[in-house]
């Protein structure tokens, strides 16, 4: 049910990762492009608030579960953003079951990344979850 909201949250977080700090403008554009409903917009705004509060912990969780030769900055922006959203939902969204957060992150990966990324995302989130 939150698929559209998750896509919107992914798009805004991806923009942040790319250096776009115009959250309000980006969110307005994404709301219009994706025809998001009020509940979806509320969810995206909630995700952005949680991300701002917990970014360091989220990134540390991801870093702790990468292979030793990898760093979070070495990940592609799409993969990094999907992992951040997945970790955020696993750790800070009590109403989202862990298996749902992982599955939804894998679904985002299918839409925005390649096949190899799907295994990476699933593996890391499974360890965290």
XYZ file of C-alpha atoms in Angstrom:
129
model
C 0.000 0.000 0.000
C 2.934 2.328 0.608
C 4.662 1.498 -2.646
C 4.087 4.950 -4.174
C 5.187 6.630 -0.950
C 8.358 4.502 -0.843
C 9.177 5.410 -4.428
C 8.665 9.067 -3.532
C 10.854 8.721 -0.437
C 13.513 6.974 -2.524
C 13.451 9.782 -5.085
C 13.830 12.525 -2.472
C 16.588 10.640 -0.616
C 18.338 9.992 -3.930
C 18.194 13.717 -4.651
C 19.752 14.414 -1.254
C 22.508 11.925 -2.020
C 23.154 13.772 -5.279
C 23.534 17.067 -3.424
C 20.029 18.415 -3.980
C 19.094 20.115 -0.725
C 15.824 21.574 -2.023
C 13.615 19.004 -0.263
C 10.411 21.027 -0.515
C 10.785 21.659 -4.246
C 11.854 18.076 -4.894
C 8.968 16.703 -2.860
C 6.470 18.951 -4.660
C 7.770 17.767 -8.021
C 7.653 14.108 -6.956
C 4.130 14.499 -5.551
C 3.000 15.929 -8.866
C 4.840 13.370 -11.039
C 3.667 10.372 -9.011
C 0.209 11.693 -8.114
C 0.835 11.005 -4.419
C -2.058 11.194 -1.985
C -1.924 13.100 1.307
C -1.079 9.949 3.304
C 1.797 9.205 0.912
C 3.136 12.745 1.295
C 2.910 12.435 5.090
C 4.874 9.188 4.913
C 7.593 10.734 2.729
C 7.871 13.709 5.076
C 8.095 11.342 8.045
C 10.857 9.350 6.314
C 12.790 12.557 5.607
C 12.501 13.607 9.253
C 13.699 10.209 10.479
C 16.549 10.215 7.980
C 17.711 13.653 9.107
C 17.642 12.482 12.732
C 19.341 9.112 12.198
C 21.536 9.422 9.091
C 24.780 8.703 10.950
C 23.386 5.577 12.639
C 21.837 4.364 9.386
C 25.090 4.801 7.477
C 27.029 3.104 10.287
C 24.717 0.084 10.135
C 25.296 -0.187 6.394
C 29.069 0.245 6.769
C 29.199 -2.408 9.493
C 27.644 -4.950 7.134
C 29.685 -4.264 3.999
C 32.680 -6.394 3.039
C 35.886 -5.003 4.511
C 37.144 -3.709 1.159
C 33.970 -1.671 0.636
C 32.873 1.632 2.101
C 29.459 3.229 1.951
C 30.832 5.951 -0.317
C 31.965 3.284 -2.789
C 28.407 2.062 -3.268
C 26.418 3.421 -6.165
C 24.047 6.215 -5.239
C 20.979 4.127 -6.088
C 22.130 1.203 -3.946
C 23.179 3.485 -1.085
C 19.793 5.231 -1.145
C 17.816 1.981 -1.208
C 19.901 0.620 1.666
C 19.357 3.795 3.666
C 15.607 3.620 3.167
C 15.541 -0.091 4.024
C 17.626 0.336 7.176
C 15.496 3.295 8.221
C 12.324 1.246 7.893
C 13.848 -1.756 9.693
C 15.193 0.228 12.631
C 12.819 3.173 13.004
C 9.440 2.254 11.490
C 7.788 0.029 14.072
C 4.658 -0.368 11.950
C 6.670 -1.884 9.076
C 7.595 -5.549 9.618
C 11.266 -6.228 8.892
C 10.503 -8.731 6.144
C 8.264 -6.155 4.440
C 10.984 -3.483 4.620
C 13.490 -5.905 3.079
C 11.080 -7.065 0.386
C 10.126 -3.502 -0.541
C 13.794 -2.515 -0.772
C 14.381 -5.443 -3.135
C 11.392 -4.297 -5.211
C 12.884 -0.788 -5.438
C 16.150 -2.391 -6.524
C 14.356 -4.225 -9.328
C 13.008 -0.881 -10.563
C 16.095 1.303 -10.181
C 19.203 -0.927 -10.120
C 20.651 -4.042 -11.723
C 20.339 -7.732 -10.852
C 23.604 -7.881 -8.886
C 22.463 -5.028 -6.689
C 19.401 -7.017 -5.676
C 21.585 -9.648 -3.992
C 23.671 -6.984 -2.245
C 20.627 -5.100 -0.928
C 18.874 -8.272 0.210
C 22.002 -9.634 1.913
C 22.842 -6.491 3.857
C 19.280 -5.767 4.943
C 18.760 -9.399 5.948
C 21.796 -9.172 8.253
C 20.553 -5.906 9.767
C 16.958 -7.078 10.074
